[in-house]
Each structure stands twice: as structure tokens, then as C-alpha cells.
Amino acid sequence: MSKSVLDMSVSVDGYIADLDDYLGGADGHRLHNWFAEDAEAKRPPGPESEFFDEWSGCGAVLAGRRTAELMDHWGGDHNGRPIFVPSHRPPGPAARWGYPLVTYVPDGIVSAMKQAKAAAGERDVQVRGGYAGQSALEAGVLDEIQVHQVPVLLGRGHRLFDILPTEIELQIIRVVDTPLATHIRYQVITPTPQP
């Protein structure tokens, strides 16, 4: 059965980007330096290779509008996977006419996740973006969280989870420690009601 997995790189102090949406460091990519920019071409050796299998093995992507637009909707698909964007506003011209695998879902995160899981079949839905992850968690439609905790303190910016309506219990499924990041995967335990 398809699972929804929020997958994010995060600083030790909980930030996913600075105030200008850069990922820290002099090159603006500090939070993603644990894998190479051309990592698909040069697959890293060791445990990081598992994450590339997971990313390329997903069946669909659900992304928040801000993340989708910052990434230009990954050029219209996420490595050939359909992208679902929950948003009450219509998509911009590129997403509307140029990207047939991008679907804007106006009736909320629950509907967007349902459509993403249907498209994914038996494969996972990768959730991208802090707001989308928080919304899915609050709505009770997020199954797992995977964080790639990078040993840096950004000190300011956008947090992964800023305010949640209630305490949510997680269970550690896997921990992979590498020199550049600690990768922790959690199962969401505390059920929240789905509308």
C-alpha cells in the first residue's frame, strides 16, 4: 500500500531554509551538500545510495505551492513522476499549459494526497516542502517523516515545523549515520482526524 513520506533536509536547529529560501552556506546549498548536485549521474557510495533508490522509486510527489514554484515544478515532472500541488489559487502559465504532469488541487491537502496516492499505486508519495508536510500532518494524511539532519546551525529562516495544533508522537523506523548528515525516518503514531 502506498505511504506518504515527508522527506526534508534540516539543520540541527530545525530550519529547512534561510529567510531568502537559500539552504545555508556560502553556496546557498549547505543543507543539500550531503549529496552531490549531480548525484543522479554520480551516485554516492554507501548508505546515501538508498535514498536515491527511494526518491527514484516513488510513484508521485505532493508539493506545497511555494516549493513547487521555487523549483519551477521540477521542469514539469519529478523524474517522470506526477506532481500534485494543493492550492486554492490557479497555477501559473507554465504549470497550467506547459506541464501536463502537474496537477493543482483546489480542494485541500486531503484531496491532493488521495489523488497522489491513487497515481502512485503501490509506490510511495514523496512530500516536498515544510508547509505541505505540516498541513498533511495536521490533516492526518502523512504516514512517515524522513529528515536528513545536517550538522549546522542556521540560526534563522523557515522551520520545518513551527506550530502544530497538538503533540504528535513518532516512532523511529531507521537511523543512518553518515559523515555529512544523520538520516532519521519516523512513522507517525498519533492519529489525527481526517476531514
mmCIF file of C-alpha atoms in Angstrom:
data_model
loop_
_atom_site.group_PDB
_atom_site.id
_atom_site.type_symbol
_atom_site.label_atom_id
_atom_site.label_comp_id
_atom_site.label_asym_id
_atom_site.label_seq_id
_atom_site.Cartn_x
_atom_site.Cartn_y
_atom_site.Cartn_z
ATOM 1 C CA MET A 1 0.000 0.000 0.000
ATOM 2 C CA SER A 2 1.232 3.494 -0.806
ATOM 3 C CA LYS A 3 2.728 5.571 2.018
ATOM 4 C CA SER A 4 3.160 9.322 2.179
ATOM 5 C CA VAL A 5 6.661 10.340 3.268
ATOM 6 C CA LEU A 6 7.809 13.869 4.021
ATOM 7 C CA ASP A 7 11.486 13.953 3.017
ATOM 8 C CA MET A 8 13.457 17.055 4.035
ATOM 9 C CA SER A 9 16.982 18.165 4.846
ATOM 10 C CA VAL A 10 17.052 20.165 8.085
ATOM 11 C CA SER A 11 19.597 21.962 10.247
ATOM 12 C CA VAL A 12 20.144 20.876 13.849
ATOM 13 C CA ASP A 13 18.131 23.919 14.984
ATOM 14 C CA GLY A 14 15.179 22.892 12.810
ATOM 15 C CA TYR A 15 15.493 25.129 9.749
ATOM 16 C CA ILE A 16 14.892 23.992 6.164
ATOM 17 C CA ALA A 17 15.922 27.283 4.513
ATOM 18 C CA ASP A 18 17.026 30.768 5.391
ATOM 19 C CA LEU A 19 14.713 33.784 5.097
ATOM 20 C CA ASP A 20 15.579 34.139 1.389
ATOM 21 C CA ASP A 21 14.877 30.453 0.681
ATOM 22 C CA TYR A 22 18.557 29.543 0.377
ATOM 23 C CA LEU A 23 19.753 26.407 2.128
ATOM 24 C CA GLY A 24 22.626 27.995 4.046
ATOM 25 C CA GLY A 25 26.364 28.186 3.481
ATOM 26 C CA ALA A 26 28.386 30.306 1.081
ATOM 27 C CA ASP A 27 26.980 28.460 -1.940
ATOM 28 C CA GLY A 28 23.369 28.540 -0.693
ATOM 29 C CA HIS A 29 23.156 24.733 -0.665
ATOM 30 C CA ARG A 30 24.542 23.764 2.753
ATOM 31 C CA LEU A 31 21.546 21.622 3.693
ATOM 32 C CA HIS A 32 21.840 19.638 0.462
ATOM 33 C CA ASN A 33 25.611 19.275 0.356
ATOM 34 C CA TRP A 34 25.339 15.791 1.855
ATOM 35 C CA PHE A 35 24.520 14.633 -1.645
ATOM 36 C CA ALA A 36 26.151 15.942 -4.790
ATOM 37 C CA GLU A 37 24.283 18.339 -7.069
ATOM 38 C CA ASP A 38 24.839 15.894 -9.921
ATOM 39 C CA ALA A 39 24.137 12.941 -7.653
ATOM 40 C CA GLU A 40 21.927 11.150 -10.158
ATOM 41 C CA ALA A 41 24.904 10.949 -12.518
ATOM 42 C CA LYS A 42 27.445 10.242 -9.758
ATOM 43 C CA ARG A 43 25.607 8.102 -7.289
ATOM 44 C CA PRO A 44 27.346 8.366 -3.906
ATOM 45 C CA PRO A 45 28.748 5.192 -2.421
ATOM 46 C CA GLY A 46 27.422 3.774 0.805
ATOM 47 C CA PRO A 47 24.158 4.356 2.653
ATOM 48 C CA GLU A 48 23.231 7.543 0.757
ATOM 49 C CA SER A 49 22.586 5.331 -2.258
ATOM 50 C CA GLU A 50 19.437 4.002 -0.523
ATOM 51 C CA PHE A 51 17.895 7.471 -0.552
ATOM 52 C CA PHE A 52 18.318 7.742 -4.307
ATOM 53 C CA ASP A 53 16.536 4.406 -4.687
ATOM 54 C CA GLU A 54 13.669 5.731 -2.550
ATOM 55 C CA TRP A 55 13.430 9.021 -4.450
ATOM 56 C CA SER A 56 13.526 7.384 -7.852
ATOM 57 C CA GLY A 57 11.168 4.646 -6.671
ATOM 58 C CA CYS A 58 8.365 6.955 -5.586
ATOM 59 C CA GLY A 59 5.167 6.958 -7.592
ATOM 60 C CA ALA A 60 4.111 10.587 -7.169
ATOM 61 C CA VAL A 61 5.098 13.829 -5.481
ATOM 62 C CA LEU A 62 2.933 16.132 -3.395
ATOM 63 C CA ALA A 63 4.493 19.570 -3.026
ATOM 64 C CA GLY A 64 3.423 22.817 -1.459
ATOM 65 C CA ARG A 65 2.847 25.644 -3.899
ATOM 66 C CA ARG A 66 5.819 27.693 -2.683
ATOM 67 C CA THR A 67 8.179 24.734 -3.032
ATOM 68 C CA ALA A 68 6.762 23.770 -6.430
ATOM 69 C CA GLU A 69 7.133 27.299 -7.759
ATOM 70 C CA LEU A 70 10.637 27.767 -6.309
ATOM 71 C CA MET A 71 11.656 24.554 -8.079
ATOM 72 C CA ASP A 72 9.788 25.518 -11.288
ATOM 73 C CA HIS A 73 7.764 22.344 -10.746
ATOM 74 C CA TRP A 74 10.971 20.331 -11.376
ATOM 75 C CA GLY A 75 10.622 21.144 -15.066
ATOM 76 C CA GLY A 76 7.115 19.691 -15.229
ATOM 77 C CA ASP A 77 7.669 16.330 -13.602
ATOM 78 C CA HIS A 78 9.714 14.905 -10.755
ATOM 79 C CA ASN A 79 11.914 12.433 -12.625
ATOM 80 C CA GLY A 80 8.884 11.358 -14.649
ATOM 81 C CA ARG A 81 6.516 11.258 -11.672
ATOM 82 C CA PRO A 82 3.305 13.290 -11.488
ATOM 83 C CA ILE A 83 3.232 16.260 -9.116
ATOM 84 C CA PHE A 84 0.207 17.308 -7.072
ATOM 85 C CA VAL A 85 0.032 20.809 -5.598
ATOM 86 C CA PRO A 86 -2.711 21.675 -3.108
ATOM 87 C CA SER A 87 -3.613 25.324 -3.746
ATOM 88 C CA HIS A 88 -6.756 27.433 -3.743
ATOM 89 C CA ARG A 89 -5.246 29.684 -6.426
ATOM 90 C CA PRO A 90 -4.956 28.530 -10.039
ATOM 91 C CA PRO A 91 -1.499 27.583 -11.343
ATOM 92 C CA GLY A 92 0.716 29.973 -13.231
ATOM 93 C CA PRO A 93 1.023 29.754 -17.038
ATOM 94 C CA ALA A 94 3.909 27.236 -17.128
ATOM 95 C CA ALA A 95 2.165 24.784 -14.796
ATOM 96 C CA ARG A 96 -1.212 25.348 -16.441
ATOM 97 C CA TRP A 97 -0.228 24.812 -20.063
ATOM 98 C CA GLY A 98 3.318 23.536 -20.221
ATOM 99 C CA TYR A 99 3.442 20.855 -17.545
ATOM 100 C CA PRO A 100 0.850 18.113 -18.123
ATOM 101 C CA LEU A 101 2.088 16.024 -15.169
ATOM 102 C CA VAL A 102 1.479 18.875 -12.703
ATOM 103 C CA THR A 103 -1.980 18.946 -11.132
ATOM 104 C CA TYR A 104 -3.172 21.785 -8.923
ATOM 105 C CA VAL A 105 -5.764 20.554 -6.450
ATOM 106 C CA PRO A 106 -8.088 23.330 -5.219
ATOM 107 C CA ASP A 107 -9.994 21.349 -2.577
ATOM 108 C CA GLY A 108 -7.258 20.832 0.008
ATOM 109 C CA ILE A 109 -4.459 18.601 1.218
ATOM 110 C CA VAL A 110 -6.653 15.551 1.868
ATOM 111 C CA SER A 111 -7.907 15.515 -1.719
ATOM 112 C CA ALA A 112 -4.411 16.186 -3.071
ATOM 113 C CA MET A 113 -2.997 13.270 -1.068
ATOM 114 C CA LYS A 114 -5.793 10.967 -2.179
ATOM 115 C CA GLN A 115 -5.067 11.809 -5.823
ATOM 116 C CA ALA A 116 -1.301 11.453 -5.323
ATOM 117 C CA LYS A 117 -1.703 8.032 -3.684
ATOM 118 C CA ALA A 118 -4.001 6.880 -6.481
ATOM 119 C CA ALA A 119 -1.395 7.953 -9.045
ATOM 120 C CA ALA A 120 1.432 6.333 -7.050
ATOM 121 C CA GLY A 121 -0.240 2.930 -6.921
ATOM 122 C CA GLU A 122 1.821 0.712 -4.619
ATOM 123 C CA ARG A 123 4.744 3.144 -4.520
ATOM 124 C CA ASP A 124 5.300 5.963 -2.022
ATOM 125 C CA VAL A 125 4.207 9.564 -2.331
ATOM 126 C CA GLN A 126 7.153 11.858 -1.618
ATOM 127 C CA VAL A 127 6.007 15.023 0.159
ATOM 128 C CA ARG A 128 8.110 18.117 -0.563
ATOM 129 C CA GLY A 129 8.042 21.368 1.375
ATOM 130 C CA GLY A 130 7.617 22.288 5.011
ATOM 131 C CA TYR A 131 4.128 23.763 4.687
ATOM 132 C CA ALA A 132 2.839 20.781 2.708
ATOM 133 C CA GLY A 133 4.331 18.416 5.292
ATOM 134 C CA GLN A 134 2.843 20.320 8.215
ATOM 135 C CA SER A 135 -0.566 20.500 6.503
ATOM 136 C CA ALA A 136 -0.517 16.768 5.733
ATOM 137 C CA LEU A 137 0.474 16.004 9.315
ATOM 138 C CA GLU A 138 -2.301 18.183 10.750
ATOM 139 C CA ALA A 139 -4.857 16.595 8.406
ATOM 140 C CA GLY A 140 -3.798 13.061 9.366
ATOM 141 C CA VAL A 141 -2.647 12.074 5.868
ATOM 142 C CA LEU A 142 1.122 11.899 6.482
ATOM 143 C CA ASP A 143 2.412 8.394 7.208
ATOM 144 C CA GLU A 144 6.141 8.947 7.695
ATOM 145 C CA ILE A 145 8.758 11.675 8.078
ATOM 146 C CA GLN A 146 12.334 11.340 6.912
ATOM 147 C CA VAL A 147 14.772 14.072 7.941
ATOM 148 C CA HIS A 148 18.336 14.407 6.798
ATOM 149 C CA GLN A 149 19.774 16.270 9.788
ATOM 150 C CA VAL A 150 22.795 18.286 8.704
ATOM 151 C CA PRO A 151 25.356 19.277 11.368
ATOM 152 C CA VAL A 152 24.900 23.039 11.050
ATOM 153 C CA LEU A 153 23.017 25.712 12.993
ATOM 154 C CA LEU A 154 21.416 28.172 10.566
ATOM 155 C CA GLY A 155 20.095 30.385 13.362
ATOM 156 C CA ARG A 156 17.167 31.804 11.393
ATOM 157 C CA GLY A 157 14.878 31.124 8.482
ATOM 158 C CA HIS A 158 11.970 28.815 7.759
ATOM 159 C CA ARG A 159 11.438 25.969 10.237
ATOM 160 C CA LEU A 160 10.249 22.521 9.271
ATOM 161 C CA PHE A 161 7.579 22.503 11.976
ATOM 162 C CA ASP A 162 6.794 25.852 13.507
ATOM 163 C CA ILE A 163 3.381 25.479 15.114
ATOM 164 C CA LEU A 164 1.325 22.311 15.371
ATOM 165 C CA PRO A 165 -2.139 22.134 16.954
ATOM 166 C CA THR A 166 -1.227 19.197 19.178
ATOM 167 C CA GLU A 167 1.624 16.963 20.259
ATOM 168 C CA ILE A 168 2.285 14.231 17.707
ATOM 169 C CA GLU A 169 4.101 11.021 18.618
ATOM 170 C CA LEU A 170 6.596 9.483 16.236
ATOM 171 C CA GLN A 171 8.359 6.125 16.200
ATOM 172 C CA ILE A 172 11.889 5.794 14.839
ATOM 173 C CA ILE A 173 11.988 3.331 11.944
ATOM 174 C CA ARG A 174 15.565 3.803 10.728
ATOM 175 C CA VAL A 175 18.694 5.803 11.535
ATOM 176 C CA VAL A 176 21.569 6.024 9.067
ATOM 177 C CA ASP A 177 24.573 7.996 10.277
ATOM 178 C CA THR A 178 26.912 9.335 7.611
ATOM 179 C CA PRO A 179 29.753 11.858 7.848
ATOM 180 C CA LEU A 180 27.672 14.677 6.315
ATOM 181 C CA ALA A 181 24.218 14.023 7.809
ATOM 182 C CA THR A 182 22.208 11.791 10.104
ATOM 183 C CA HIS A 183 19.189 10.384 8.300
ATOM 184 C CA ILE A 184 16.235 9.559 10.543
ATOM 185 C CA ARG A 185 12.969 8.032 9.352
ATOM 186 C CA TYR A 186 9.911 8.154 11.604
ATOM 187 C CA GLN A 187 6.451 6.641 11.472
ATOM 188 C CA VAL A 188 3.656 8.982 12.523
ATOM 189 C CA ILE A 189 1.944 7.319 15.502
ATOM 190 C CA THR A 190 -0.546 9.823 16.871
ATOM 191 C CA PRO A 191 -3.630 9.648 14.698
ATOM 192 C CA THR A 192 -5.287 12.903 13.758
ATOM 193 C CA PRO A 193 -8.787 13.116 12.344
ATOM 194 C CA GLN A 194 -9.162 13.379 8.596
ATOM 195 C CA PRO A 195 -11.930 15.727 7.434
#
